[in-house]
Amino acid sequence: MSKPLALTELVLRDAHQSLLATRMRIEDMLPIAEKLDKAGFWSVESWGGATF
């Protein structure tokens, strides 16, 4: 029996930390969050340690 593939999406974390230098607001992330959820990812990482 094979195990299902579980993917973690990192685009919100990477954009926040790398491209936007931690200046991304929650209002910037919300429009895509529902679409990422509907895509069926196992998890979505949206925040990283660079903000603390």
Short mmCIF file of C-alpha atoms in Angstrom, two decimals:
data_model
loop_
_atom_site.label_atom_id
_atom_site.label_comp_id
_atom_site.label_asym_id
_atom_site.label_seq_id
_atom_site.Cartn_x
_atom_site.Cartn_y
_atom_site.Cartn_z
CA MET A 1 0.00 0.00 0.00
CA SER A 2 1.43 3.39 -0.97
CA LYS A 3 1.38 6.47 1.23
CA PRO A 4 -0.29 9.66 -0.08
CA LEU A 5 1.96 12.52 -1.09
CA ALA A 6 1.69 15.47 1.34
CA LEU A 7 2.92 18.85 0.05
CA THR A 8 3.70 21.96 2.08
CA GLU A 9 3.38 25.24 0.15
CA LEU A 10 6.00 27.89 1.04
CA VAL A 11 5.21 30.74 -1.37
CA LEU A 12 3.73 33.05 1.29
CA ARG A 13 6.69 32.51 3.62
CA ASP A 14 9.31 32.89 0.91
CA ALA A 15 7.72 36.02 -0.55
CA HIS A 16 7.40 37.54 2.89
CA GLN A 17 10.99 36.80 3.95
CA SER A 18 12.88 37.10 0.68
CA LEU A 19 11.10 39.29 -1.85
CA LEU A 20 9.36 41.76 0.43
CA ALA A 21 11.85 41.90 3.32
CA THR A 22 9.15 41.10 5.94
CA ARG A 23 6.89 43.97 4.87
CA MET A 24 3.98 41.79 3.71
CA ARG A 25 0.76 42.46 5.61
CA ILE A 26 -1.96 39.90 6.36
CA GLU A 27 -4.20 41.88 3.99
CA ASP A 28 -1.69 41.09 1.23
CA MET A 29 -1.88 37.36 1.96
CA LEU A 30 -5.62 36.84 2.42
CA PRO A 31 -6.67 37.04 -1.26
CA ILE A 32 -4.54 34.00 -2.18
CA ALA A 33 -5.02 32.03 1.06
CA GLU A 34 -8.41 30.59 0.06
CA LYS A 35 -7.08 29.54 -3.35
CA LEU A 36 -4.12 27.79 -1.72
CA ASP A 37 -6.53 26.02 0.62
CA LYS A 38 -8.72 24.84 -2.27
CA ALA A 39 -5.65 23.53 -4.08
CA GLY A 40 -5.45 20.87 -1.38
CA PHE A 41 -2.00 21.37 0.08
CA TRP A 42 -1.29 19.34 3.22
CA SER A 43 -0.03 22.53 4.88
CA VAL A 44 0.82 26.15 4.05
CA GLU A 45 3.72 27.85 5.79
CA SER A 46 2.99 31.56 5.85
CA TRP A 47 5.23 33.07 8.50
CA GLY A 48 8.86 32.66 9.38
CA GLY A 49 11.33 33.57 12.07
CA ALA A 50 12.58 36.68 10.28
CA THR A 51 9.58 38.66 11.55
CA PHE A 52 10.46 38.25 15.22
#
